[in-house]
Structures are given as structure tokens and as C-alpha cells.
Short mmCIF file of C-alpha atoms in Angstrom, two decimals:
data_model
loop_
_atom_site.label_atom_id
_atom_site.label_comp_id
_atom_site.label_asym_id
_atom_site.label_seq_id
_atom_site.Cartn_x
_atom_site.Cartn_y
_atom_site.Cartn_z
CA MET A 1 -0.10 0.07 0.08
CA SER A 2 1.39 3.68 -0.95
CA THR A 3 2.24 5.87 1.49
CA THR A 4 -0.51 8.27 0.22
CA ARG A 5 -2.99 5.91 0.35
CA LYS A 6 -2.02 4.55 4.02
CA ILE A 7 -2.47 8.12 5.29
CA ALA A 8 -5.65 8.71 3.20
CA LEU A 9 -7.05 5.76 5.13
CA ARG A 10 -5.93 6.99 8.82
CA ILE A 11 -7.80 10.13 8.44
CA VAL A 12 -10.94 8.70 7.06
CA SER A 13 -11.16 5.65 9.47
CA PRO A 14 -12.88 7.28 12.19
CA VAL A 15 -15.63 8.01 9.67
CA LEU A 16 -15.72 4.36 8.51
CA ILE A 17 -15.53 2.97 11.67
CA ALA A 18 -18.50 5.05 12.90
CA ALA A 19 -20.54 4.14 9.89
CA ALA A 20 -19.69 0.17 10.25
CA PHE A 21 -19.65 -0.30 13.49
CA ALA A 22 -21.10 2.25 15.67
CA GLY A 23 -20.99 1.44 19.09
CA LEU A 24 -18.52 -1.01 18.82
CA ALA A 25 -15.34 1.15 19.50
CA GLY A 26 -14.79 4.67 20.80
CA VAL A 27 -12.49 6.91 19.33
CA SER A 28 -10.15 6.80 22.09
CA GLU A 29 -9.41 3.73 24.77
CA ALA A 30 -6.76 5.58 26.57
CA ALA A 31 -7.15 5.15 29.99
CA ALA A 32 -6.23 7.66 32.52
CA ALA A 33 -2.75 5.96 34.56
CA PRO A 34 -3.96 4.03 37.38
CA ALA A 35 -1.03 5.05 39.56
CA GLN A 36 1.70 7.87 39.45
CA GLN A 37 3.39 8.15 35.82
CA ALA A 38 6.93 6.84 35.64
CA THR A 39 9.62 9.46 35.16
CA GLY A 40 11.41 9.80 31.69
CA VAL A 41 8.33 9.22 29.26
CA VAL A 42 8.77 11.09 25.79
CA ALA A 43 5.70 11.77 24.15
CA VAL A 44 6.23 11.78 20.53
CA ARG A 45 4.01 14.01 18.47
CA SER A 46 1.26 12.39 16.70
CA ALA A 47 -0.32 13.60 13.48
CA ALA A 48 -3.47 15.34 13.67
CA MET A 49 -6.89 13.66 12.59
CA THR A 50 -5.66 10.15 14.32
CA VAL A 51 -7.27 7.46 16.28
CA THR A 52 -5.44 6.17 19.00
CA ARG A 53 -5.59 3.34 21.74
CA GLY A 54 -3.74 4.06 25.09
CA TYR A 55 -1.89 1.15 26.96
CA ASP A 56 -0.72 1.55 30.87
CA ILE A 57 2.04 -0.91 31.95
CA VAL A 58 1.67 -0.88 35.59
CA ASN A 59 4.38 -1.77 38.14
CA ASP A 60 3.07 -3.66 41.28
CA SER A 61 6.11 -5.46 42.20
CA GLN A 62 9.09 -4.98 44.64
CA TYR A 63 11.41 -4.54 41.33
CA ASP A 64 12.21 -1.31 39.28
CA ALA A 65 11.01 -2.16 35.45
CA LYS A 66 13.44 -0.63 32.85
CA VAL A 67 12.34 -0.05 29.34
CA VAL A 68 15.60 -1.53 27.61
CA GLY A 69 13.92 -1.59 24.06
CA VAL A 70 11.07 -0.78 21.71
CA SER A 71 10.62 -2.65 18.49
CA ASN A 72 8.55 -1.58 15.93
CA PRO A 73 6.53 1.60 17.03
CA GLY A 74 3.95 2.65 15.06
CA ALA A 75 3.96 6.18 13.41
CA GLY A 76 2.90 8.87 15.32
CA ASP A 77 2.88 6.74 18.44
CA ALA A 78 3.81 8.62 21.75
CA ALA A 79 6.33 6.14 23.62
CA PRO A 80 8.65 5.66 26.52
CA ALA A 81 12.25 6.54 26.22
CA ILE A 82 14.45 4.01 26.15
CA GLY A 83 16.17 3.88 29.61
CA SER A 84 12.82 5.02 31.15
CA VAL A 85 12.04 3.19 34.80
CA ILE A 86 8.89 2.28 35.98
CA LYS A 87 9.51 2.19 39.90
CA PRO A 88 7.13 0.36 42.34
CA GLY A 89 3.51 1.65 42.89
CA GLN A 90 4.10 3.50 39.09
CA SER A 91 2.68 3.04 35.73
CA MET A 92 3.98 4.14 32.27
CA HIS A 93 1.68 4.82 29.40
CA TYR A 94 2.12 3.80 25.51
CA GLU A 95 -0.39 5.72 23.17
CA LYS A 96 -0.39 3.72 19.95
CA VAL A 97 -1.97 5.24 16.96
CA PHE A 98 -4.61 2.80 15.03
CA TYR A 99 -4.64 2.27 11.29
CA PHE A 100 -7.58 0.79 10.25
CA MET A 101 -6.98 -2.46 8.44
CA SER A 102 -3.16 -2.66 9.03
CA ALA A 103 -1.72 -4.59 11.68
CA ASN A 104 0.66 -3.22 14.06
CA GLU A 105 2.25 -4.81 16.69
CA THR A 106 4.73 -2.92 18.96
CA THR A 107 6.77 -4.76 21.55
CA VAL A 108 7.93 -2.77 25.01
CA GLN A 109 11.19 -4.54 26.42
CA LEU A 110 11.57 -4.53 29.96
CA ASP A 111 14.41 -5.46 32.10
CA PHE A 112 13.17 -6.16 36.18
CA LEU A 113 16.15 -5.09 38.34
CA LYS A 114 16.61 -5.19 42.27
CA PRO A 115 16.52 -1.61 43.53
CA ALA A 116 19.83 0.01 43.74
CA ARG A 117 19.66 0.04 47.82
CA ASP A 118 19.28 -3.75 47.44
CA GLY A 119 22.74 -3.78 45.42
CA GLY A 120 21.00 -3.76 41.64
CA GLY A 121 20.97 -6.47 39.42
CA LYS A 122 18.52 -7.94 36.58
CA VAL A 123 16.15 -10.66 38.29
CA ALA A 124 13.62 -11.12 35.00
CA SER A 125 13.18 -9.94 31.48
CA ALA A 126 9.72 -9.74 29.10
CA GLY A 127 8.89 -8.42 25.91
CA VAL A 128 5.00 -6.89 25.67
CA ARG A 129 3.31 -6.89 22.62
CA LEU A 130 0.96 -3.86 21.97
CA TYR A 131 -1.51 -4.34 19.11
CA THR A 132 -4.88 -3.20 18.02
CA GLU A 133 -7.69 -5.58 16.21
CA THR A 134 -7.22 -4.16 12.61
CA ILE A 135 -11.35 -3.11 11.94
CA VAL A 136 -12.83 -1.68 15.28
CA GLY A 137 -9.44 -1.10 17.04
CA THR A 138 -9.88 -3.18 20.18
CA ALA A 139 -6.28 -3.07 22.10
CA HIS A 140 -4.85 -6.10 22.89
CA SER A 141 -1.64 -7.31 24.66
CA LEU A 142 0.67 -10.09 25.00
CA VAL A 143 3.87 -10.83 27.16
CA ASP A 144 6.66 -12.85 26.11
CA GLN A 145 8.49 -13.83 29.29
CA PHE A 146 12.07 -14.34 28.83
CA GLU A 147 13.19 -15.42 32.34
CA GLY A 148 12.77 -14.81 35.83
CA ARG A 149 9.30 -16.08 35.79
CA ASP A 150 10.02 -17.24 39.40
CA LYS A 151 10.66 -13.70 40.17
CA VAL A 152 8.00 -11.74 38.53
CA THR A 153 4.78 -12.41 36.55
CA VAL A 154 3.54 -9.72 33.94
CA SER A 155 0.03 -10.33 33.11
CA PRO A 156 -1.44 -8.37 29.84
CA ASN A 157 -5.10 -7.84 29.95
CA PHE A 158 -6.31 -5.76 27.03
CA ASN A 159 -5.02 -2.22 27.55
CA THR A 160 -3.45 -2.83 30.77
CA ILE A 161 -0.36 -4.81 31.72
CA THR A 162 0.51 -5.34 35.02
CA ILE A 163 3.75 -6.78 36.63
CA SER A 164 3.63 -7.83 40.37
CA ASP A 165 5.85 -10.35 42.41
CA ALA A 166 5.48 -14.13 40.98
CA THR A 167 4.52 -15.07 44.85
CA ALA A 168 3.60 -13.01 48.07
CA SER A 169 6.80 -11.52 49.25
CA THR A 170 7.66 -9.18 52.18
CA VAL A 171 10.34 -6.43 52.38
CA THR A 172 11.25 -5.46 55.56
CA VAL A 173 13.24 -2.21 56.28
CA ASN A 174 14.24 -1.14 59.68
CA GLY A 175 14.72 1.69 61.92
CA THR A 176 18.42 2.24 61.38
CA ASP A 177 17.58 2.85 57.26
CA ALA A 178 15.89 6.12 57.62
CA GLN A 179 16.81 7.21 54.19
CA THR A 180 15.39 4.06 52.69
CA GLN A 181 12.20 4.30 54.73
CA ALA A 182 11.60 7.56 53.44
CA ASP A 183 12.00 6.32 49.86
CA VAL A 184 9.63 3.51 50.56
CA LEU A 185 6.79 5.80 51.66
CA ASN A 186 7.51 8.77 49.36
CA GLN A 187 7.42 6.11 46.36
CA LEU A 188 4.46 4.03 47.21
CA CYS A 189 2.24 6.37 50.05
CA GLY A 190 1.69 8.74 47.11
CA SER A 191 0.31 5.69 44.70
CA THR A 192 -3.76 5.24 44.52
CA ARG A 193 -2.95 1.48 44.27
CA ALA A 194 -1.43 0.78 47.63
CA THR A 195 -2.82 0.99 51.04
CA CYS A 196 -0.71 2.39 53.77
CA THR A 197 -1.22 1.50 57.71
CA PHE A 198 0.31 2.18 61.09
CA GLU A 199 0.33 0.18 63.83
CA GLN A 200 1.95 1.49 67.33
CA THR A 201 4.07 -1.08 68.90
CA LYS A 202 5.45 1.22 71.64
CA GLU A 203 3.78 3.10 74.59
CA ARG A 204 3.19 6.65 73.66
CA GLN A 205 5.98 8.98 74.94
CA GLN A 206 5.78 12.86 76.35
CA ILE A 207 8.43 14.89 74.50
CA ARG A 208 9.03 18.68 73.74
CA GLN A 209 10.00 20.13 70.78
CA LYS A 210 11.93 23.56 70.73
CA VAL A 211 10.88 26.32 68.51
CA VAL A 212 11.82 29.98 67.94
CA ALA A 213 8.65 32.10 69.08
CA GLY A 214 9.78 35.27 69.31
CA GLY A 215 12.96 38.06 70.11
CA GLY A 216 15.00 40.02 67.51
CA TRP A 217 18.10 41.88 66.98
CA ASN A 218 18.77 44.95 68.99
CA SER A 219 21.07 47.55 66.95
CA GLN A 220 20.82 50.29 69.19
CA VAL A 221 23.12 51.58 71.98
CA VAL A 222 20.80 51.01 74.99
CA ALA A 223 19.25 47.62 76.55
CA ARG A 224 15.72 46.59 75.41
CA LYS A 225 13.88 45.38 78.15
CA GLN A 226 9.96 44.65 77.73
CA GLY A 227 7.59 42.17 76.99
CA TYR A 228 7.72 40.19 73.81
CA GLU A 229 5.21 38.59 71.56
CA ALA A 230 5.89 34.90 71.33
CA ILE A 231 3.84 33.20 68.78
CA ALA A 232 4.85 29.33 68.69
CA VAL A 233 3.36 26.96 66.42
CA ALA A 234 4.05 22.87 66.82
CA SER A 235 3.01 20.38 63.87
CA ALA A 236 2.80 16.78 63.43
CA THR A 237 5.89 15.44 61.85
CA THR A 238 7.91 12.07 61.07
CA ASN A 239 11.86 11.52 61.80
CA LEU A 240 11.68 10.75 57.97
CA GLU A 241 11.99 13.24 55.03
CA LEU A 242 8.75 12.90 53.16
CA THR A 243 6.81 15.01 50.27
CA ALA A 244 4.22 17.11 51.27
CA THR A 245 1.51 14.82 50.02
CA VAL A 246 2.90 11.66 51.17
CA LYS A 247 3.27 13.27 54.22
CA VAL A 248 -0.05 14.07 54.83
CA THR A 249 -0.87 10.42 53.91
CA VAL A 250 1.24 8.98 56.37
CA LEU A 251 0.27 11.19 59.08
CA LYS A 252 -3.39 10.28 58.47
CA ALA A 253 -2.78 6.68 58.62
CA VAL A 254 -1.04 7.72 62.31
CA GLU A 255 -4.20 9.73 63.47
CA THR A 256 -6.45 6.98 62.48
CA THR A 257 -4.57 4.46 64.42
CA ILE A 258 -3.95 6.67 67.13
CA SER A 259 -7.82 8.01 67.52
CA ALA A 260 -9.33 4.66 67.60
CA LYS A 261 -7.41 3.50 71.03
CA ALA A 262 -9.01 4.58 74.19
CA GLY A 263 -7.28 7.35 76.41
CA GLN A 264 -5.60 8.49 73.20
CA SER A 265 -5.92 11.86 70.88
CA TRP A 266 -4.47 13.38 68.20
CA THR A 267 -3.61 17.02 67.60
CA SER A 268 -1.99 17.89 64.04
CA THR A 269 -1.29 21.48 64.83
CA LYS A 270 -1.57 24.37 67.60
CA THR A 271 -0.65 28.00 67.50
CA VAL A 272 0.61 29.70 71.12
CA ARG A 273 0.27 33.27 71.51
CA ASP A 274 1.86 34.87 74.93
CA THR A 275 3.89 37.96 76.03
CA VAL A 276 7.31 36.85 77.71
CA GLU A 277 9.39 39.79 79.72
CA MET A 278 13.06 39.82 78.23
CA SER A 279 16.05 42.24 78.20
CA ILE A 280 18.16 41.91 74.91
CA SER A 281 21.62 43.87 75.47
CA PRO A 282 22.85 46.76 73.15
CA LYS A 283 24.07 45.44 69.77
CA HIS A 284 22.88 41.73 70.78
CA PHE A 285 20.19 39.11 69.36
CA GLY A 286 17.90 37.72 71.86
CA TRP A 287 15.57 34.72 71.16
CA ILE A 288 12.52 33.12 73.01
CA VAL A 289 12.49 29.73 72.60
CA ALA A 290 9.19 27.79 73.16
CA ASP A 291 9.13 24.30 74.70
CA MET A 292 5.97 22.64 73.03
CA PRO A 293 4.72 19.79 74.52
CA MET A 294 4.25 16.58 72.00
CA TYR A 295 3.67 13.02 72.10
CA ARG A 296 6.02 10.68 70.19
CA ASP A 297 4.32 7.57 68.93
CA THR A 298 6.46 5.10 67.27
CA GLY A 299 5.31 2.02 65.07
CA THR A 300 5.41 0.17 62.11
CA PHE A 301 4.13 0.98 59.05
CA THR A 302 2.99 -1.49 56.27
CA ILE A 303 2.39 -0.67 52.70
CA LYS A 304 0.72 -3.40 50.43
CA LEU A 305 0.63 -3.23 46.56
CA GLY A 306 -0.46 -6.20 44.53
CA THR A 307 1.38 -9.20 45.86
CA THR A 308 4.23 -7.56 47.97
CA THR A 309 4.16 -5.95 51.40
CA TRP A 310 6.63 -3.87 52.44
CA VAL A 311 7.09 -3.48 56.47
CA LEU A 312 8.61 -0.55 58.02
CA ASN A 313 9.57 -0.83 61.63
CA ASP A 314 10.26 1.66 64.20
CA VAL A 315 9.09 4.62 62.51
CA LYS A 316 8.43 8.17 65.02
CA VAL A 317 6.04 10.03 64.51
CA ASP A 318 5.40 13.57 66.55
CA SER A 319 1.95 15.11 67.36
CA VAL A 320 0.58 17.81 69.49
CA ASP A 321 0.26 17.22 73.64
CA ASN A 322 -2.94 19.52 74.80
CA SER A 323 -2.23 17.98 78.16
CA ARG A 324 0.38 19.97 79.22
CA ALA A 325 1.95 23.81 79.08
CA VAL A 326 3.97 25.42 76.98
CA LEU A 327 7.42 26.43 78.67
CA TYR A 328 9.80 29.17 77.25
CA GLY A 329 13.34 30.40 77.60
CA THR A 330 15.43 33.25 76.72
CA GLY A 331 18.92 33.91 75.69
CA GLU A 332 20.96 36.14 73.53
CA ARG A 333 24.72 36.66 72.08
CA PRO A 334 26.49 39.51 70.19
CA MET A 335 25.54 40.35 66.82
CA THR A 336 28.13 39.36 64.32
CA ALA A 337 29.82 41.69 62.15
CA GLU A 338 27.68 41.00 59.01
CA GLU A 339 24.66 41.50 61.13
CA LEU A 340 26.04 45.10 62.34
CA HIS A 341 26.79 45.90 59.11
CA TYR A 342 23.47 45.37 57.21
CA MET A 343 20.86 45.68 60.34
CA PRO A 344 19.18 48.77 60.52
CA ALA A 345 19.64 50.75 63.80
CA GLU A 346 16.29 49.54 65.20
CA PHE A 347 15.09 46.74 66.48
CA VAL A 348 14.25 43.83 64.38
CA PRO A 349 11.74 41.18 65.16
CA VAL A 350 12.77 37.49 64.18
CA THR A 351 10.22 35.50 62.15
CA PRO A 352 8.64 32.81 64.74
CA GLY A 353 9.41 29.28 63.56
CA THR A 354 13.03 30.24 62.34
CA PRO A 355 15.27 27.12 63.31
CA LEU A 356 17.39 28.27 66.36
CA SER A 357 20.63 26.47 65.17
CA THR A 358 20.82 29.06 62.20
CA LEU A 359 20.37 31.89 64.66
CA LYS A 360 22.86 31.04 67.53
#
């Protein structure tokens, strides 16, 4: 078939399909990605007036799925870039152009790798074949798994291809590896496909969280003794570095567990305003530190995705304790030469919540 003829068929195919097979197939079957999209996906510009079918490769396993090849991509397909990685909890989308009465099969070649934290290394590989039925354009997929069937299962279901562990498995990360725990939570608890729950494993502790509540720089030549406004803000937090979105999910899971226990309560944030008497010497920086009462809950996060379970032990979560009073402390130090040079010759208040370590 000539190139001119093939282009003509592609343009008129929506009309032919609608007239001959009304109701059998929609113009596009591209589904919204069921999980976080993998990074490194490169969309290839498609020609105007095309009919496409969307495929999602979803990773529900404990392994990274790396694209190592794309064989026979169709003209106008939006294909993933070679080297793109689908991490656990993520998905990768392939948008395929449908040509009426023309078979076009594309194979996405995947290697399955241990995460770098586990030493890396390939454990399995597979080829995912994507194709459309030649008349109505129904999306289909097949899998050729070359090696590692005992590690990974790849299951095609029309336009959704799911990767999972071959057998039910558990990945345990202890509290001594906080960075890996943070990576797992950031990667999986942001996915709508995973469930994240928290179980308290130790008695609740009462602790205190120090926050800068007031004070400032006295550039004047006389001491400044007066009542200073103190604004102390305490918020629930964890010992792990989490993204803002995942932190909300994680804290909600802890709140659900704590609130269900008799005699325990949960408060995520609290603001206290007071007036604290303090004298700041001439050419000094003075501060008010609020000792905010907090609870510390230690427990285990369990994340389930497909046949894989991640167990994160000894995760620490702090929340506000309303049963105790706020305590205040004050201190001061000489202003630095840089502060004396740049600060105006008047009192400059400090911003509440500024880390004290950056001010001393």
C-alpha cells in the first residue's frame, strides 16, 4: 500500500468505523494512568486527526522495570524513552495510533532490576506486545517472558499490563535505615494502588519540641527590656523526610490508629500566643524559645501493593500534646559584624519558627 493511500485511510478511518461499527469502539480507549506516571517518558508528536489506543504498564512488584527497547513503534505513537524506569507503585503509558485494516504490533522490552539499595542486578526480563484489532481497533496485549518467571509475573489484560511478584513477598526495612524508609513511603504511599497503615508498637512518650517563638536584633546602644510577643507553632511530623503530599497520607494513617485507641487523642497542629518578658542587651540578638509539649508514637508502617508487602519498623511520629503547658526560655548573643553592618539601627523582630540552629 502506498504512503498516500495509508495516510488517507488513517484520516477517514473514524468515519468508516463510525458508519460500519457504531457503538463497537470509541474514538480513543486511552485510560487515565492508574498510578503515578514513571519519569523519563517521552511523548512522540502524533499526526492530527488520528485514532489512538492507550496502554498502561503498571508496576505492582518490588522491582524496578526498565525499558531497554521498543521494537517496531508505529508512526505517530507516543512511546516511552529507552532507559525509562517504572518504579514500584508507578505506571507507564503508551499511546498507539490505530490504522484501519493495518496490523501494527509494537514490543516494549523490559528488564526487571533490584532497587539500587538492594545492590541492583537484573532478576527477570520480558517483552510486552501491544497491538490493535485491525477493524474496530480494540486494544490487545501479549507477553513474552524470557527469564525470571520465578521472580516476576507480567499479566496482560487488553490495554492494561500488570507487573507483580511471582509469589507473595515481604520487604522489611528497619528503623536504622531511615533514608530507605523515606524512599519507600514517598514512592508507594503517594500511589492510589497501594494501602498504607500504621500500627503502634511502643508506649506513647511525652516529649518537647523546641521552636523559636520571638525575639530579635537590637542594633541600638541601649538595652531593650520589655514584654515581647511569642508565637509558638507546633505541628505533627515524622523522623523521615517526606514529600508534602505523602506526609499528609502518612500522618492520616497514624491519626486513624491513634484516634481509635481509648485514652489517646490526636492533634496535628497548635498555635500559642503569649507575652514573655526579656531584656536584650545593646548590639545583641535575643531569642525566645518555646518548649512545645508533644507526643511521640513509634510503630510499624505496612504498605501493600499487589502481592508485595513492605514493612517499615520503628517509624517515629510526633503530634501535639494538649495536656501540658508550653514552657519558655530566653537567650542572647552578640550580633555578628555582618549583622551590625546590614541591620538597621532599630529593633528587627525574628520570624517565629526560624530554626534556632541558624540563629545562634
